[in-house]
mmCIF file of C-alpha atoms and ligand atoms in Angstrom:
data_model
loop_
_atom_site.group_PDB
_atom_site.id
_atom_site.type_symbol
_atom_site.label_atom_id
_atom_site.label_comp_id
_atom_site.label_asym_id
_atom_site.label_seq_id
_atom_site.Cartn_x
_atom_site.Cartn_y
_atom_site.Cartn_z
ATOM 1 C CA MET O 1241 -216.130 -106.976 -50.357
ATOM 2 C CA THR O 1242 -219.533 -108.254 -50.964
ATOM 3 C CA VAL O 1243 -220.355 -111.969 -51.710
ATOM 4 C CA PHE O 1244 -220.316 -111.413 -55.514
ATOM 5 C CA ASP O 1245 -216.496 -110.270 -55.397
ATOM 6 C CA ASP O 1246 -215.898 -114.170 -55.375
ATOM 7 C CA LEU O 1247 -217.266 -114.640 -58.821
ATOM 8 C CA VAL O 1248 -214.321 -114.968 -61.077
ATOM 9 C CA GLY O 1249 -214.507 -112.988 -64.597
ATOM 10 C CA GLN O 1250 -218.317 -112.941 -64.542
ATOM 11 C CA ARG O 1251 -219.088 -109.081 -64.551
ATOM 12 C CA PRO O 1252 -222.170 -109.181 -66.565
ATOM 13 C CA VAL O 1253 -223.910 -111.972 -64.512
ATOM 14 C CA VAL O 1254 -223.096 -110.220 -61.357
ATOM 15 C CA ALA O 1255 -224.747 -106.926 -62.614
ATOM 16 C CA GLN O 1256 -227.466 -108.724 -63.388
ATOM 17 C CA LEU O 1257 -227.732 -110.361 -59.965
ATOM 18 C CA LYS O 1258 -227.192 -107.401 -58.039
ATOM 19 C CA ALA O 1259 -230.067 -105.640 -60.399
ATOM 20 C CA ALA O 1260 -232.508 -108.535 -59.280
ATOM 21 C CA VAL O 1261 -231.574 -108.336 -55.884
ATOM 22 C CA ALA O 1262 -232.153 -104.643 -55.438
ATOM 23 C CA ALA O 1263 -235.727 -104.790 -57.495
ATOM 24 C CA ALA O 1264 -236.443 -107.641 -54.864
ATOM 25 C CA ARG O 1265 -235.419 -105.366 -51.971
ATOM 26 C CA GLU O 1266 -237.915 -102.405 -53.396
ATOM 27 C CA GLY O 1267 -240.425 -104.696 -54.215
ATOM 28 C CA THR O 1268 -240.486 -103.259 -57.437
ATOM 29 C CA GLY O 1269 -241.442 -105.470 -61.022
ATOM 30 C CA GLY O 1270 -241.966 -108.721 -59.168
ATOM 31 C CA MET O 1271 -239.801 -111.419 -58.150
ATOM 32 C CA THR O 1272 -238.752 -113.897 -60.619
ATOM 33 C CA HIS O 1273 -239.515 -117.572 -58.555
ATOM 34 C CA ALA O 1274 -237.194 -119.902 -60.856
ATOM 35 C CA TRP O 1275 -233.802 -118.979 -61.973
ATOM 36 C CA LEU O 1276 -231.545 -121.118 -64.124
ATOM 37 C CA PHE O 1277 -227.684 -120.675 -63.878
ATOM 38 C CA THR O 1278 -225.986 -122.392 -66.929
ATOM 39 C CA GLY O 1279 -222.411 -122.396 -67.828
ATOM 40 C CA PRO O 1280 -219.236 -124.661 -68.611
ATOM 41 C CA PRO O 1281 -217.952 -126.910 -65.823
ATOM 42 C CA GLY O 1282 -215.869 -124.728 -63.302
ATOM 43 C CA SER O 1283 -217.449 -121.743 -64.209
ATOM 44 C CA GLY O 1284 -218.823 -121.284 -60.986
ATOM 45 C CA ARG O 1285 -222.448 -121.925 -61.514
ATOM 46 C CA GLU O 1286 -223.196 -122.995 -58.156
ATOM 47 C CA ALA O 1287 -221.091 -120.227 -56.432
ATOM 48 C CA ALA O 1288 -222.944 -117.554 -58.512
ATOM 49 C CA ALA O 1289 -226.369 -119.128 -57.220
ATOM 50 C CA SER O 1290 -224.991 -119.107 -53.809
ATOM 51 C CA ALA O 1291 -224.244 -115.493 -54.058
ATOM 52 C CA PHE O 1292 -227.369 -114.453 -55.293
ATOM 53 C CA ALA O 1293 -229.151 -116.840 -52.454
ATOM 54 C CA ALA O 1294 -226.891 -114.825 -49.885
ATOM 55 C CA ALA O 1295 -227.678 -111.611 -51.333
ATOM 56 C CA LEU O 1296 -231.369 -112.222 -51.388
ATOM 57 C CA GLN O 1297 -231.371 -113.251 -47.626
ATOM 58 C CA CYS O 1298 -228.820 -110.442 -46.462
ATOM 59 C CA THR O 1299 -230.188 -108.087 -43.846
ATOM 60 C CA GLU O 1300 -227.750 -105.663 -44.446
ATOM 61 C CA GLU O 1301 -226.323 -102.817 -46.848
ATOM 62 C CA PRO O 1302 -225.144 -103.641 -49.482
ATOM 63 C CA ALA O 1303 -226.914 -106.762 -50.212
ATOM 64 C CA GLY O 1304 -224.849 -109.753 -49.864
ATOM 65 C CA CYS O 1305 -222.537 -107.874 -47.510
ATOM 66 C CA GLY O 1306 -220.710 -111.088 -46.711
ATOM 67 C CA TYR O 1307 -220.679 -110.141 -43.015
ATOM 68 C CA CYS O 1308 -224.291 -110.888 -41.763
ATOM 69 C CA ALA O 1309 -225.559 -113.869 -39.952
ATOM 70 C CA ALA O 1310 -227.860 -114.603 -43.015
ATOM 71 C CA CYS O 1311 -224.775 -114.288 -45.804
ATOM 72 C CA HIS O 1312 -222.523 -116.411 -43.774
ATOM 73 C CA GLN O 1313 -225.458 -119.199 -43.242
ATOM 74 C CA VAL O 1314 -226.377 -119.213 -46.699
ATOM 75 C CA LEU O 1315 -222.458 -119.541 -47.690
ATOM 76 C CA ALA O 1316 -222.034 -122.053 -45.060
ATOM 77 C CA GLY O 1317 -225.075 -123.894 -46.474
ATOM 78 C CA THR O 1318 -226.944 -123.772 -42.961
ATOM 79 C CA HIS O 1319 -229.338 -121.286 -43.244
ATOM 80 C CA ALA O 1320 -232.913 -122.263 -42.200
ATOM 81 C CA ASP O 1321 -234.623 -121.210 -45.279
ATOM 82 C CA LEU O 1322 -231.931 -122.484 -47.978
ATOM 83 C CA GLU O 1323 -231.939 -126.088 -49.042
ATOM 84 C CA VAL O 1324 -229.115 -127.119 -51.065
ATOM 85 C CA VAL O 1325 -229.891 -130.091 -53.357
ATOM 86 C CA ARG O 1326 -226.734 -131.926 -54.407
ATOM 87 C CA PRO O 1327 -227.523 -135.170 -56.601
ATOM 88 C CA GLN O 1328 -224.705 -137.563 -55.833
ATOM 89 C CA GLY O 1329 -225.605 -140.411 -58.265
ATOM 90 C CA LEU O 1330 -226.194 -140.394 -62.063
ATOM 91 C CA SER O 1331 -229.671 -139.317 -61.444
ATOM 92 C CA TYR O 1332 -231.870 -137.534 -58.962
ATOM 93 C CA SER O 1333 -235.133 -139.426 -58.316
ATOM 94 C CA VAL O 1334 -238.973 -138.448 -58.591
ATOM 95 C CA ARG O 1335 -239.362 -139.556 -54.859
ATOM 96 C CA ALA O 1336 -236.939 -137.265 -53.763
ATOM 97 C CA THR O 1337 -238.188 -134.416 -55.775
ATOM 98 C CA ARG O 1338 -241.687 -134.618 -54.502
ATOM 99 C CA GLU O 1339 -240.323 -134.250 -51.062
ATOM 100 C CA LEU O 1340 -238.079 -131.493 -52.032
ATOM 101 C CA VAL O 1341 -241.212 -129.622 -53.711
ATOM 102 C CA LEU O 1342 -243.233 -129.989 -50.259
ATOM 103 C CA ARG O 1343 -240.344 -128.566 -48.119
ATOM 104 C CA ALA O 1344 -240.096 -125.956 -50.405
ATOM 105 C CA ALA O 1345 -243.808 -124.701 -50.339
ATOM 106 C CA ALA O 1346 -243.278 -123.862 -47.035
ATOM 107 C CA ARG O 1347 -243.199 -120.253 -45.600
ATOM 108 C CA PRO O 1348 -239.772 -118.889 -44.640
ATOM 109 C CA SER O 1349 -238.896 -119.091 -40.995
ATOM 110 C CA GLY O 1350 -237.072 -115.941 -40.481
ATOM 111 C CA GLY O 1351 -235.518 -115.430 -43.922
ATOM 112 C CA ARG O 1352 -236.741 -113.084 -46.586
ATOM 113 C CA TRP O 1353 -237.205 -116.023 -48.991
ATOM 114 C CA GLN O 1354 -237.573 -119.738 -48.972
ATOM 115 C CA ILE O 1355 -234.774 -120.877 -51.234
ATOM 116 C CA VAL O 1356 -233.960 -123.950 -52.905
ATOM 117 C CA LEU O 1357 -230.318 -124.278 -54.803
ATOM 118 C CA PHE O 1358 -230.530 -127.399 -57.080
ATOM 119 C CA GLU O 1359 -227.036 -128.286 -58.237
ATOM 120 C CA ASP O 1360 -226.897 -130.419 -61.446
ATOM 121 C CA ALA O 1361 -230.505 -129.840 -61.941
ATOM 122 C CA ASP O 1362 -229.989 -131.913 -65.037
ATOM 123 C CA ARG O 1363 -229.496 -135.004 -63.350
ATOM 124 C CA ALA O 1364 -233.262 -134.803 -62.374
ATOM 125 C CA THR O 1365 -235.116 -137.882 -64.089
ATOM 126 C CA GLU O 1366 -238.069 -137.107 -66.442
ATOM 127 C CA ALA O 1367 -240.592 -137.966 -64.031
ATOM 128 C CA ALA O 1368 -238.659 -135.689 -61.509
ATOM 129 C CA ALA O 1369 -238.575 -132.702 -63.934
ATOM 130 C CA ASN O 1370 -242.334 -133.253 -64.362
ATOM 131 C CA ALA O 1371 -242.528 -132.927 -60.377
ATOM 132 C CA LEU O 1372 -240.322 -129.748 -60.427
ATOM 133 C CA LEU O 1373 -242.306 -128.317 -63.104
ATOM 134 C CA LYS O 1374 -245.696 -127.989 -61.244
ATOM 135 C CA ALA O 1375 -243.924 -126.325 -58.518
ATOM 136 C CA ILE O 1376 -242.153 -123.865 -60.800
ATOM 137 C CA GLU O 1377 -245.136 -123.174 -62.680
ATOM 138 C CA GLU O 1378 -247.241 -122.436 -59.524
ATOM 139 C CA PRO O 1379 -244.842 -120.748 -57.171
ATOM 140 C CA PRO O 1380 -245.767 -119.835 -53.439
ATOM 141 C CA PRO O 1381 -245.115 -116.188 -53.181
ATOM 142 C CA LYS O 1382 -241.973 -116.635 -51.108
ATOM 143 C CA THR O 1383 -240.203 -119.255 -52.780
ATOM 144 C CA VAL O 1384 -237.353 -118.971 -55.017
ATOM 145 C CA TRP O 1385 -235.819 -121.797 -57.358
ATOM 146 C CA LEU O 1386 -232.171 -121.669 -58.093
ATOM 147 C CA LEU O 1387 -231.645 -124.455 -60.501
ATOM 148 C CA CYS O 1388 -227.924 -124.867 -62.135
ATOM 149 C CA ALA O 1389 -227.022 -127.071 -65.354
ATOM 150 C CA PRO O 1390 -224.280 -126.747 -67.715
ATOM 151 C CA SER O 1391 -226.430 -125.548 -70.552
ATOM 152 C CA PRO O 1392 -230.133 -124.671 -71.111
ATOM 153 C CA ASP O 1393 -230.687 -127.561 -73.271
ATOM 154 C CA ASP O 1394 -229.714 -129.700 -70.386
ATOM 155 C CA LEU O 1395 -233.302 -129.246 -68.887
ATOM 156 C CA VAL O 1396 -236.683 -129.908 -70.917
ATOM 157 C CA MET O 1397 -238.264 -126.985 -72.582
ATOM 158 C CA THR O 1398 -240.782 -126.656 -70.395
ATOM 159 C CA ILE O 1399 -239.145 -126.028 -67.281
ATOM 160 C CA ARG O 1400 -236.458 -124.128 -69.220
ATOM 161 C CA SER O 1401 -238.916 -121.636 -70.573
ATOM 162 C CA ARG O 1402 -240.330 -120.822 -67.135
ATOM 163 C CA CYS O 1403 -236.855 -119.856 -65.991
ATOM 164 C CA ARG O 1404 -234.878 -116.850 -66.120
ATOM 165 C CA LEU O 1405 -231.520 -117.835 -67.391
ATOM 166 C CA VAL O 1406 -228.039 -116.440 -66.078
ATOM 167 C CA THR O 1407 -225.573 -117.383 -68.382
ATOM 168 C CA LEU O 1408 -221.965 -117.682 -66.910
ATOM 169 C CA ARG O 1409 -218.987 -117.703 -69.247
ATOM 170 C CA THR O 1410 -215.884 -119.346 -69.375
ATOM 171 C CA PRO O 1411 -213.463 -117.208 -67.112
ATOM 172 C CA PRO O 1412 -210.797 -115.507 -68.792
ATOM 173 C CA VAL O 1413 -207.370 -117.050 -68.175
ATOM 174 C CA GLU O 1414 -205.965 -113.990 -67.085
ATOM 175 C CA ASP O 1415 -208.517 -113.680 -64.076
ATOM 176 C CA VAL O 1416 -208.139 -117.514 -63.107
ATOM 177 C CA THR O 1417 -204.290 -116.880 -63.136
ATOM 178 C CA ALA O 1418 -204.897 -113.761 -60.660
ATOM 179 C CA LEU O 1419 -207.080 -115.562 -58.521
ATOM 180 C CA LEU O 1420 -204.588 -118.610 -58.188
ATOM 181 C CA VAL O 1421 -201.883 -115.958 -57.205
ATOM 182 C CA GLN O 1422 -203.838 -113.803 -55.209
ATOM 183 C CA ARG O 1423 -205.964 -116.214 -53.218
ATOM 184 C CA ASP O 1424 -204.121 -119.277 -52.946
ATOM 185 C CA GLY O 1425 -200.369 -117.968 -53.135
ATOM 186 C CA VAL O 1426 -199.388 -120.123 -56.364
ATOM 187 C CA GLU O 1427 -196.105 -119.133 -57.906
ATOM 188 C CA PRO O 1428 -197.423 -116.797 -60.962
ATOM 189 C CA GLU O 1429 -195.804 -119.271 -63.765
ATOM 190 C CA LEU O 1430 -197.353 -122.260 -62.490
ATOM 191 C CA ALA O 1431 -200.536 -120.550 -62.084
ATOM 192 C CA ARG O 1432 -200.769 -119.237 -65.702
ATOM 193 C CA VAL O 1433 -199.975 -123.035 -66.779
ATOM 194 C CA CYS O 1434 -202.640 -124.468 -64.662
ATOM 195 C CA ALA O 1435 -205.380 -121.507 -65.558
ATOM 196 C CA GLN O 1436 -204.447 -122.343 -69.194
ATOM 197 C CA ALA O 1437 -204.397 -126.073 -69.046
ATOM 198 C CA ALA O 1438 -207.722 -126.240 -67.072
ATOM 199 C CA GLN O 1439 -209.651 -123.859 -69.708
ATOM 200 C CA GLY O 1440 -211.414 -122.111 -67.528
ATOM 201 C CA ASP O 1441 -212.543 -124.439 -64.769
ATOM 202 C CA ILE O 1442 -211.584 -122.706 -61.735
ATOM 203 C CA ALA O 1443 -212.175 -125.769 -59.543
ATOM 204 C CA ARG O 1444 -209.685 -127.937 -62.178
ATOM 205 C CA ALA O 1445 -206.948 -125.185 -62.001
ATOM 206 C CA ARG O 1446 -206.839 -125.131 -58.296
ATOM 207 C CA GLN O 1447 -206.504 -128.821 -58.297
ATOM 208 C CA LEU O 1448 -203.680 -128.676 -60.913
ATOM 209 C CA ALA O 1449 -202.064 -125.785 -58.736
ATOM 210 C CA GLY O 1450 -202.529 -127.336 -55.332
ATOM 211 C CA ASP O 1451 -201.451 -131.009 -56.152
ATOM 212 C CA PRO O 1452 -198.340 -132.530 -58.062
ATOM 213 C CA SER O 1453 -199.749 -135.514 -58.471
ATOM 214 C CA VAL O 1454 -202.731 -134.213 -60.687
ATOM 215 C CA ARG O 1455 -200.557 -132.366 -62.599
ATOM 216 C CA ALA O 1456 -198.628 -135.460 -63.239
ATOM 217 C CA ARG O 1457 -201.610 -137.655 -64.259
ATOM 218 C CA ARG O 1458 -202.203 -134.485 -66.751
ATOM 219 C CA ALA O 1459 -198.626 -134.982 -68.092
ATOM 220 C CA ASP O 1460 -199.049 -138.791 -68.833
ATOM 221 C CA VAL O 1461 -202.062 -137.959 -70.612
ATOM 222 C CA LEU O 1462 -200.738 -135.444 -72.458
ATOM 223 C CA ALA O 1463 -197.877 -138.073 -73.284
ATOM 224 C CA VAL O 1464 -200.326 -140.158 -74.907
ATOM 225 C CA PRO O 1465 -199.814 -139.267 -78.489
ATOM 226 C CA ALA O 1466 -196.236 -139.709 -78.672
ATOM 227 C CA ARG O 1467 -196.428 -143.560 -77.041
ATOM 228 C CA LEU O 1468 -198.588 -144.614 -80.054
ATOM 229 C CA THR O 1469 -195.971 -145.913 -82.067
ATOM 230 C CA ALA O 1470 -197.309 -149.372 -82.859
ATOM 231 C CA VAL O 1471 -200.249 -151.715 -81.429
ATOM 232 C CA GLY O 1472 -198.522 -153.043 -78.410
ATOM 233 C CA PRO O 1473 -197.607 -149.305 -76.990
ATOM 234 C CA ALA O 1474 -201.284 -148.128 -78.098
ATOM 235 C CA ALA O 1475 -202.912 -151.125 -76.077
ATOM 236 C CA LEU O 1476 -200.566 -150.225 -73.049
ATOM 237 C CA ALA O 1477 -201.441 -146.506 -73.289
ATOM 238 C CA ALA O 1478 -205.193 -147.371 -73.228
ATOM 239 C CA GLU O 1479 -204.757 -149.707 -70.208
ATOM 240 C CA SER O 1480 -203.008 -146.907 -68.158
ATOM 241 C CA LEU O 1481 -205.354 -144.376 -69.047
ATOM 242 C CA VAL O 1482 -208.252 -146.032 -67.941
ATOM 243 C CA LYS O 1483 -206.247 -147.265 -64.515
ATOM 244 C CA THR O 1484 -205.226 -143.760 -63.767
ATOM 245 C CA ALA O 1485 -208.720 -142.695 -63.780
ATOM 246 C CA GLU O 1486 -210.022 -145.379 -62.069
ATOM 247 C CA GLU O 1487 -206.879 -144.579 -59.472
ATOM 248 C CA GLU O 1488 -207.874 -141.055 -59.481
ATOM 249 C CA ALA O 1489 -211.710 -141.701 -58.793
ATOM 250 C CA LYS O 1490 -210.637 -143.901 -56.254
ATOM 251 C CA ALA O 1491 -208.978 -141.748 -54.124
ATOM 252 C CA MET O 1492 -211.791 -139.005 -54.726
ATOM 253 C CA SER O 1493 -214.403 -141.286 -53.488
ATOM 254 C CA GLU O 1494 -212.576 -142.645 -50.575
ATOM 255 C CA GLN O 1495 -211.859 -139.296 -49.001
ATOM 256 C CA LEU O 1496 -215.446 -138.298 -49.665
ATOM 257 C CA ASN O 1497 -216.700 -141.506 -48.155
ATOM 258 C CA GLU O 1498 -214.893 -141.866 -45.227
ATOM 259 C CA SER O 1499 -215.909 -138.217 -43.578
ATOM 260 C CA GLU O 1500 -219.764 -138.853 -44.661
ATOM 261 C CA THR O 1501 -219.911 -142.260 -43.366
ATOM 262 C CA ALA O 1502 -218.156 -141.144 -39.860
ATOM 263 C CA ALA O 1503 -220.547 -138.260 -39.801
ATOM 264 C CA MET O 1504 -223.586 -140.498 -40.551
ATOM 265 C CA ARG O 1505 -222.725 -142.927 -37.889
ATOM 266 C CA GLN O 1506 -222.192 -140.039 -35.333
ATOM 267 C CA ALA O 1507 -225.727 -139.022 -36.276
ATOM 268 C CA LEU O 1508 -227.436 -142.224 -35.879
ATOM 269 C CA GLY O 1509 -225.818 -142.986 -32.307
ATOM 270 C CA GLU O 1510 -222.699 -144.548 -32.737
ATOM 271 C CA SER O 1511 -221.466 -145.965 -29.250
ATOM 272 C CA ALA O 1512 -218.053 -145.256 -27.960
ATOM 273 C CA LYS O 1513 -217.269 -149.001 -28.953
ATOM 274 C CA GLY O 1514 -218.456 -148.507 -32.604
ATOM 275 C CA ARG O 1515 -221.495 -150.384 -32.131
ATOM 276 C CA MET O 1516 -224.684 -149.223 -33.930
ATOM 277 C CA PRO O 1517 -228.248 -148.733 -32.330
ATOM 278 C CA ARG O 1518 -230.791 -151.118 -33.869
ATOM 279 C CA GLY O 1519 -232.677 -150.019 -36.834
ATOM 280 C CA THR O 1520 -230.055 -147.892 -38.034
ATOM 281 C CA ALA O 1521 -228.621 -150.444 -40.858
ATOM 282 C CA GLY O 1522 -231.045 -149.372 -43.469
ATOM 283 C CA ALA O 1523 -229.896 -145.657 -43.215
ATOM 284 C CA LEU O 1524 -226.512 -146.973 -43.492
ATOM 285 C CA LYS O 1525 -227.050 -149.236 -46.474
ATOM 286 C CA ASP O 1526 -229.076 -146.055 -48.190
ATOM 287 C CA LEU O 1527 -225.750 -144.367 -47.572
ATOM 288 C CA GLU O 1528 -223.603 -147.350 -49.136
ATOM 289 C CA ASP O 1529 -225.762 -147.183 -52.327
ATOM 290 C CA ARG O 1530 -225.484 -143.569 -52.913
ATOM 291 C CA GLN O 1531 -221.929 -143.579 -52.466
ATOM 292 C CA LYS O 1532 -221.758 -146.484 -54.689
ATOM 293 C CA SER O 1533 -223.539 -144.600 -57.404
ATOM 294 C CA ARG O 1534 -221.837 -141.613 -56.659
ATOM 295 C CA ALA O 1535 -218.107 -143.362 -57.492
ATOM 296 C CA THR O 1536 -219.752 -144.760 -60.612
ATOM 297 C CA ARG O 1537 -220.176 -140.993 -61.655
ATOM 298 C CA ILE O 1538 -216.457 -139.714 -60.395
ATOM 299 C CA LYS O 1539 -214.872 -142.682 -62.356
ATOM 300 C CA ARG O 1540 -216.909 -141.848 -65.529
ATOM 301 C CA ASP O 1541 -215.866 -138.228 -64.796
ATOM 302 C CA ALA O 1542 -212.404 -138.618 -64.339
ATOM 303 C CA LEU O 1543 -211.768 -140.617 -67.845
ATOM 304 C CA ASP O 1544 -213.865 -138.073 -69.666
ATOM 305 C CA ARG O 1545 -211.566 -135.419 -68.345
ATOM 306 C CA ALA O 1546 -208.586 -137.181 -69.390
ATOM 307 C CA LEU O 1547 -210.178 -137.556 -72.937
ATOM 308 C CA LEU O 1548 -210.981 -133.643 -73.123
ATOM 309 C CA ASP O 1549 -207.151 -133.013 -72.004
ATOM 310 C CA LEU O 1550 -206.371 -135.615 -75.168
ATOM 311 C CA ALA O 1551 -208.485 -133.495 -77.262
ATOM 312 C CA SER O 1552 -207.020 -130.267 -76.270
ATOM 313 C CA PHE O 1553 -203.704 -131.845 -77.464
ATOM 314 C CA TYR O 1554 -204.966 -132.242 -80.869
ATOM 315 C CA ARG O 1555 -206.728 -128.936 -81.145
ATOM 316 C CA ASP O 1556 -203.419 -127.354 -80.047
ATOM 317 C CA LEU O 1557 -201.681 -129.241 -82.843
ATOM 318 C CA LEU O 1558 -204.442 -127.577 -85.239
ATOM 319 C CA ALA O 1559 -203.661 -124.159 -84.172
ATOM 320 C CA LEU O 1560 -200.085 -124.806 -84.673
ATOM 321 C CA GLN O 1561 -200.676 -126.185 -88.254
ATOM 322 C CA PHE O 1562 -202.807 -123.284 -89.323
ATOM 323 C CA GLY O 1563 -200.509 -120.854 -87.462
ATOM 324 C CA ALA O 1564 -203.857 -119.475 -85.570
ATOM 325 C CA ARG O 1565 -202.642 -116.814 -82.752
ATOM 326 C CA VAL O 1566 -204.753 -118.138 -80.343
ATOM 327 C CA PRO O 1567 -202.973 -119.229 -76.662
ATOM 328 C CA LEU O 1568 -202.568 -122.974 -76.616
ATOM 329 C CA VAL O 1569 -204.223 -125.000 -73.943
ATOM 330 C CA ASN O 1570 -201.283 -127.003 -73.505
ATOM 331 C CA GLY O 1571 -198.469 -124.032 -74.063
ATOM 332 C CA ASP O 1572 -195.727 -126.146 -71.479
ATOM 333 C CA ARG O 1573 -195.773 -129.002 -74.078
ATOM 334 C CA SER O 1574 -194.685 -127.308 -76.821
ATOM 335 C CA ARG O 1575 -191.664 -129.754 -77.833
ATOM 336 C CA GLU O 1576 -194.495 -132.942 -77.856
ATOM 337 C CA LEU O 1577 -196.656 -130.526 -79.717
ATOM 338 C CA GLY O 1578 -193.850 -129.929 -82.471
ATOM 339 C CA ASP O 1579 -193.132 -133.375 -82.965
ATOM 340 C CA GLN O 1580 -196.806 -134.570 -83.806
ATOM 341 C CA ALA O 1581 -197.130 -131.260 -85.929
ATOM 342 C CA ARG O 1582 -194.332 -133.166 -88.081
ATOM 343 C CA ARG O 1583 -195.908 -136.326 -87.993
ATOM 344 C CA ILE O 1584 -200.046 -135.776 -88.421
ATOM 345 C CA THR O 1585 -201.442 -133.544 -91.171
ATOM 346 C CA PRO O 1586 -204.304 -131.143 -90.038
ATOM 347 C CA GLU O 1587 -207.060 -133.445 -91.663
ATOM 348 C CA GLY O 1588 -205.317 -136.519 -89.310
ATOM 349 C CA ALA O 1589 -205.315 -134.124 -86.216
ATOM 350 C CA LEU O 1590 -209.222 -133.325 -87.151
ATOM 351 C CA ARG O 1591 -210.011 -137.093 -87.414
ATOM 352 C CA ARG O 1592 -208.316 -137.684 -83.949
ATOM 353 C CA LEU O 1593 -210.071 -135.152 -82.587
ATOM 354 C CA ASP O 1594 -213.636 -136.858 -83.893
ATOM 355 C CA SER O 1595 -212.263 -139.870 -82.697
ATOM 356 C CA ILE O 1596 -212.059 -138.580 -79.130
ATOM 357 C CA MET O 1597 -215.439 -136.944 -79.174
ATOM 358 C CA ALA O 1598 -217.195 -140.377 -80.608
ATOM 359 C CA CYS O 1599 -215.311 -142.536 -77.536
ATOM 360 C CA ARG O 1600 -216.791 -139.974 -75.323
ATOM 361 C CA GLU O 1601 -220.201 -140.538 -76.481
ATOM 362 C CA ARG O 1602 -219.560 -144.314 -76.446
ATOM 363 C CA LEU O 1603 -218.306 -143.932 -72.691
ATOM 364 C CA ALA O 1604 -221.512 -141.859 -71.742
ATOM 365 C CA ALA O 1605 -223.845 -144.810 -73.253
ATOM 366 C CA ASN O 1606 -221.962 -147.230 -70.873
ATOM 367 C CA VAL O 1607 -219.770 -149.051 -73.217
ATOM 368 C CA ASN O 1608 -216.936 -150.708 -71.400
ATOM 369 C CA PRO O 1609 -214.142 -148.344 -70.649
ATOM 370 C CA LEU O 1610 -211.186 -150.295 -71.567
ATOM 371 C CA LEU O 1611 -212.713 -151.560 -74.843
ATOM 372 C CA ALA O 1612 -213.798 -148.079 -75.895
ATOM 373 C CA VAL O 1613 -210.436 -146.325 -74.962
ATOM 374 C CA GLU O 1614 -208.473 -149.156 -76.596
ATOM 375 C CA ALA O 1615 -210.359 -148.814 -79.989
ATOM 376 C CA LEU O 1616 -209.829 -145.044 -79.636
ATOM 377 C CA MET O 1617 -205.962 -145.811 -79.323
ATOM 378 C CA MET O 1618 -206.016 -147.803 -82.364
ATOM 379 C CA GLU O 1619 -207.710 -144.920 -84.367
ATOM 380 C CA LEU O 1620 -205.286 -142.130 -83.041
ATOM 381 C CA ARG O 1621 -202.557 -144.279 -83.984
ATOM 382 C CA THR O 1622 -203.282 -144.789 -87.762
ATOM 383 C CA GLY O 1623 -206.054 -142.202 -88.150
HETATM 384 ZN ZN1 ZN Z 1018 -225.343 -109.905 -45.382
#
């Protein structure tokens, strides 16, 4: 077992990374100092970058043994020569990036490389991207940048062109199913349904398999098409869709905030009676601001995922209507799909898919969620 065995359904990427680590160890061909890991949500971009970092720092054979101290520390995010950047809000500032660039230029303290793993690098603002570009153009000899983004197009051309690309694919349903069964002990039939529904998003598949309330929310979303019988029910459907997404996001945010705030208060020297030392209010306020910004993002992501689930329903509908021999994403909803297939023409299904995509764009542009989703429901009802 090496650190690469955890990458589900990514054989070509594993081969690419292993070859790069071997070349780096032999000192042949020179090390590429900037890497860009891309792949659809849940394909494991960060996991791949992290495995690569572990293999680069690993002190044993085979590289990325998974047992030595360096491997452990990298995977736990505690290695002295690894900095993991995880933008929490909607964007990553130029100030933070400049500080990061300075730290990244330091020589490794004990490891082989000074590594920066930048998750969601697409959230860097334009000014931040420029600061990053300078660091990537003239890299210190021992510094390695691992950037992660959904697709190469999410980064400015100037950065993209200086990175070596690592392209993760959507993991096959069978591989995700096997992971759920073998590692998480999920019952095979449930595992298959969840893997299919998650469309290659491993984290989402795990959530679905592990939490009945997540499955219930998905069921609510997929029940929407059947509920769009008149204007009243359509408006209600919009309301409940937005509310469900908000509740889901709230639960997630609270969970994250609680432990984070407790850890921060402790680090700042909270007294046994819960009093904070002087001069710590600013740091706590900063944390609160970051948490608010993150909550906004989580809310947006939750609603977007609901819309993607809904889109998958209409895509399944099209597949059924055209008799395409592809596995359905919502194979467990064949009755609802059959009902709608009789009511809606293929052209109608296509128009509804377009409407959903247009709604997602409006939401990304900050339109009031309830208004946007209400308008969408009216289009789905009559479209
Ligand atoms: Zn190791």
